[in-house]
mmCIF file of C-alpha atoms in Angstrom:
data_model
loop_
_atom_site.group_PDB
_atom_site.id
_atom_site.type_symbol
_atom_site.label_atom_id
_atom_site.label_comp_id
_atom_site.label_asym_id
_atom_site.label_seq_id
_atom_site.Cartn_x
_atom_site.Cartn_y
_atom_site.Cartn_z
ATOM 1 C CA MET A 282 53.840 -5.253 -22.429
ATOM 2 C CA ARG A 283 54.075 -2.013 -20.553
ATOM 3 C CA GLU A 284 52.236 -1.703 -17.226
ATOM 4 C CA ALA A 285 49.149 0.487 -16.953
ATOM 5 C CA PRO A 286 49.758 4.115 -15.970
ATOM 6 C CA ALA A 287 49.760 4.615 -12.211
ATOM 7 C CA ASN A 288 47.906 7.911 -11.705
ATOM 8 C CA ARG A 289 44.135 8.052 -11.346
ATOM 9 C CA LEU A 290 41.721 10.925 -11.694
ATOM 10 C CA SER A 291 40.191 12.671 -8.699
ATOM 11 C CA LYS A 292 37.324 10.859 -6.959
ATOM 12 C CA LYS A 293 35.339 14.057 -7.465
ATOM 13 C CA ALA A 294 35.070 13.038 -11.139
ATOM 14 C CA LEU A 295 32.285 10.596 -10.247
ATOM 15 C CA PRO A 296 29.637 13.162 -9.192
ATOM 16 C CA VAL A 297 30.642 15.445 -12.058
ATOM 17 C CA TRP A 298 30.270 12.678 -14.630
ATOM 18 C CA ARG A 299 26.996 11.560 -13.032
ATOM 19 C CA ILE A 300 25.575 15.064 -13.369
ATOM 20 C CA THR A 301 26.749 15.451 -16.962
ATOM 21 C CA GLY A 302 25.540 11.940 -17.798
ATOM 22 C CA PHE A 303 22.078 12.757 -16.504
ATOM 23 C CA LEU A 304 22.037 16.070 -18.368
ATOM 24 C CA GLU A 305 23.062 14.284 -21.578
ATOM 25 C CA SER A 306 20.321 11.701 -21.072
ATOM 26 C CA LEU A 307 17.760 14.518 -21.079
ATOM 27 C CA PHE A 308 18.373 14.782 -24.838
ATOM 28 C CA TYR A 309 16.879 11.303 -25.314
ATOM 29 C CA LEU A 310 13.729 12.429 -23.480
ATOM 30 C CA ILE A 311 12.736 14.044 -26.753
ATOM 31 C CA PHE A 312 11.699 10.623 -28.124
ATOM 32 C CA PRO A 313 9.002 9.717 -25.540
ATOM 33 C CA VAL A 314 7.792 13.325 -25.359
ATOM 34 C CA GLY A 315 7.605 13.583 -29.151
ATOM 35 C CA TYR A 316 5.834 10.254 -29.457
ATOM 36 C CA GLY A 317 3.449 11.227 -26.639
ATOM 37 C CA ILE A 318 2.437 14.383 -28.487
ATOM 38 C CA VAL A 319 2.018 12.557 -31.806
ATOM 39 C CA SER A 320 0.094 9.695 -30.183
ATOM 40 C CA VAL A 321 -2.414 12.143 -28.711
ATOM 41 C CA LEU A 322 -2.837 13.944 -32.049
ATOM 42 C CA PHE A 323 -3.172 10.804 -34.190
ATOM 43 C CA ASP A 324 -4.529 8.341 -31.620
ATOM 44 C CA TRP A 325 -1.505 6.015 -31.824
ATOM 45 C CA PRO A 326 -1.109 3.126 -29.329
ATOM 46 C CA LEU A 327 0.163 4.106 -25.890
ATOM 47 C CA TRP A 328 2.167 0.926 -25.243
ATOM 48 C CA ILE A 329 4.930 2.285 -27.506
ATOM 49 C CA LEU A 330 5.068 5.407 -25.334
ATOM 50 C CA TYR A 331 5.532 3.260 -22.221
ATOM 51 C CA VAL A 332 8.359 1.327 -23.910
ATOM 52 C CA LEU A 333 10.046 4.602 -24.897
ATOM 53 C CA ILE A 334 9.754 5.893 -21.314
ATOM 54 C CA LEU A 335 11.308 2.676 -19.960
ATOM 55 C CA MET A 336 14.100 2.917 -22.535
ATOM 56 C CA TRP A 337 14.788 6.527 -21.505
ATOM 57 C CA ILE A 338 14.928 5.520 -17.826
ATOM 58 C CA ALA A 339 17.403 2.755 -18.675
ATOM 59 C CA VAL A 340 19.598 5.150 -20.681
ATOM 60 C CA ALA A 341 19.496 7.748 -17.890
ATOM 61 C CA LEU A 342 20.510 5.145 -15.297
ATOM 62 C CA LEU A 343 23.321 3.841 -17.482
ATOM 63 C CA GLN A 344 24.674 7.305 -18.263
ATOM 64 C CA SER A 345 24.405 8.658 -14.749
ATOM 65 C CA LEU A 346 25.337 5.621 -12.623
ATOM 66 C CA LEU A 347 27.110 2.801 -14.442
ATOM 67 C CA VAL A 348 29.183 4.544 -17.127
ATOM 68 C CA PRO A 349 30.805 7.145 -14.793
ATOM 69 C CA ALA A 350 31.918 4.399 -12.374
ATOM 70 C CA ILE A 351 33.476 2.307 -15.173
ATOM 71 C CA ARG A 352 34.965 5.376 -16.780
ATOM 72 C CA TRP A 353 36.626 6.483 -13.528
ATOM 73 C CA ARG A 354 37.979 2.996 -12.856
ATOM 74 C CA ARG A 355 39.599 2.785 -16.310
ATOM 75 C CA TRP A 356 40.997 6.333 -16.644
ATOM 76 C CA ARG A 357 44.708 6.460 -15.817
ATOM 77 C CA TYR A 358 47.600 8.629 -16.851
ATOM 78 C CA GLU A 359 51.290 9.029 -16.303
ATOM 79 C CA VAL A 360 53.742 11.679 -17.423
ATOM 80 C CA TYR A 361 57.284 10.647 -18.227
ATOM 81 C CA GLU A 362 60.131 12.842 -19.346
ATOM 82 C CA GLU A 363 59.779 11.715 -22.968
ATOM 83 C CA GLU A 364 56.077 10.825 -23.277
ATOM 84 C CA ILE A 365 52.608 11.027 -21.781
ATOM 85 C CA ASP A 366 50.786 7.730 -21.262
ATOM 86 C CA LEU A 367 46.953 7.771 -21.235
ATOM 87 C CA GLN A 368 44.577 4.846 -20.724
ATOM 88 C CA TYR A 369 40.829 5.337 -20.921
ATOM 89 C CA GLY A 370 37.563 3.989 -22.309
ATOM 90 C CA VAL A 371 34.370 2.358 -21.117
ATOM 91 C CA PHE A 372 33.754 -0.452 -23.599
ATOM 92 C CA ILE A 373 36.874 -0.048 -25.737
ATOM 93 C CA ILE A 374 40.005 0.672 -23.730
ATOM 94 C CA ARG A 375 42.404 3.032 -25.483
ATOM 95 C CA ARG A 376 46.051 3.450 -24.692
ATOM 96 C CA THR A 377 47.689 6.583 -26.059
ATOM 97 C CA LEU A 378 51.337 7.581 -25.908
ATOM 98 C CA ILE A 379 52.033 11.207 -26.699
ATOM 99 C CA PRO A 380 55.710 11.936 -27.376
ATOM 100 C CA MET A 381 56.862 15.123 -25.620
ATOM 101 C CA ILE A 382 58.482 16.259 -28.842
ATOM 102 C CA ARG A 383 54.974 16.453 -30.411
ATOM 103 C CA VAL A 384 53.432 18.595 -27.660
ATOM 104 C CA GLN A 385 52.761 22.104 -28.946
ATOM 105 C CA HIS A 386 51.034 23.606 -25.915
ATOM 106 C CA VAL A 387 49.269 22.604 -22.710
ATOM 107 C CA ASP A 388 46.150 24.211 -21.210
ATOM 108 C CA THR A 389 43.996 23.756 -18.137
ATOM 109 C CA GLU A 390 40.239 24.128 -18.489
ATOM 110 C CA HIS A 391 37.333 24.102 -16.059
ATOM 111 C CA GLY A 392 33.687 24.673 -16.827
ATOM 112 C CA PRO A 393 30.965 25.552 -14.324
ATOM 113 C CA ILE A 394 30.485 22.029 -12.945
ATOM 114 C CA TYR A 395 34.253 21.486 -12.721
ATOM 115 C CA ARG A 396 34.644 24.835 -10.910
ATOM 116 C CA HIS A 397 31.965 23.860 -8.388
ATOM 117 C CA TYR A 398 33.918 20.687 -7.543
ATOM 118 C CA LYS A 399 37.303 22.491 -7.815
ATOM 119 C CA LEU A 400 38.405 20.310 -10.724
ATOM 120 C CA ALA A 401 40.227 21.063 -13.969
ATOM 121 C CA ALA A 402 41.134 19.262 -17.171
ATOM 122 C CA VAL A 403 44.548 19.363 -18.802
ATOM 123 C CA SER A 404 44.451 19.684 -22.603
ATOM 124 C CA ILE A 405 47.560 18.610 -24.496
ATOM 125 C CA SER A 406 47.708 19.899 -28.072
ATOM 126 C CA THR A 407 49.756 18.260 -30.789
ATOM 127 C CA ALA A 408 49.804 19.058 -34.498
ATOM 128 C CA ALA A 409 47.217 16.354 -35.191
ATOM 129 C CA THR A 410 44.781 16.551 -32.266
ATOM 130 C CA VAL A 411 44.074 17.564 -28.691
ATOM 131 C CA HIS A 412 44.253 15.038 -25.856
ATOM 132 C CA GLN A 413 42.624 15.713 -22.526
ATOM 133 C CA ILE A 414 43.161 14.439 -19.009
ATOM 134 C CA PRO A 415 39.831 15.209 -17.308
ATOM 135 C CA ALA A 416 38.784 15.730 -13.699
ATOM 136 C CA LEU A 417 41.992 16.482 -11.869
ATOM 137 C CA THR A 418 42.094 18.638 -8.776
ATOM 138 C CA GLU A 419 43.009 22.218 -9.664
ATOM 139 C CA GLU A 420 46.382 21.938 -7.948
ATOM 140 C CA THR A 421 47.227 18.622 -9.652
ATOM 141 C CA ALA A 422 46.148 19.999 -13.044
ATOM 142 C CA SER A 423 48.255 23.118 -12.592
ATOM 143 C CA ASN A 424 51.317 21.128 -11.541
ATOM 144 C CA LEU A 425 50.813 18.643 -14.382
ATOM 145 C CA ARG A 426 50.478 21.454 -16.952
ATOM 146 C CA ASP A 427 53.719 23.028 -15.740
ATOM 147 C CA GLN A 428 55.518 19.671 -15.673
ATOM 148 C CA ILE A 429 54.429 18.813 -19.235
ATOM 149 C CA ALA A 430 55.454 22.297 -20.429
ATOM 150 C CA VAL A 431 58.940 21.839 -18.947
ATOM 151 C CA PHE A 432 59.329 18.354 -20.434
ATOM 152 C CA ALA A 433 58.066 19.562 -23.836
ATOM 153 C CA GLN A 434 60.514 22.475 -23.776
ATOM 154 C CA THR A 435 63.337 20.090 -22.875
ATOM 155 C CA ALA A 436 62.308 17.789 -25.720
ATOM 156 C CA ASP A 437 62.421 20.735 -28.153
ATOM 157 C CA ASP A 438 65.876 21.745 -26.915
ATOM 158 C CA ASP A 439 67.196 18.255 -27.632
ATOM 159 C CA GLU A 440 66.441 18.578 -31.368
#
């Protein structure tokens, strides 16, 4: 069996994923708030509201503390001349090999939180889907994009 890819994401990915995890957990706040409103209107029992609040707190802690740490520990990548090797996943670990001959184009992206932490993501498009290497430093992402573009061009020339 092939060894795991050697390259890790930037350590700055942890605070970014913690912030986004907390922001995503705010969506689930709709359940205790909605139940709280309905319980006041229809005089429903309050113990269910307390359970929903505790469940939301647990989800927020998981999404903002535990999942980003596991996600960062598992995310690895490596770029070879003929393929790109990705390993990621929190509960299910995925291993993806992208042949250079299938790469159509490569982009770097960075949203507002990524820009604040000077991070970027590299998106690798194939005919079937788009793969992404998240949370790289801007310089690493730029160099990786250029390296993949050169390898993909070389792979096309070999046809």
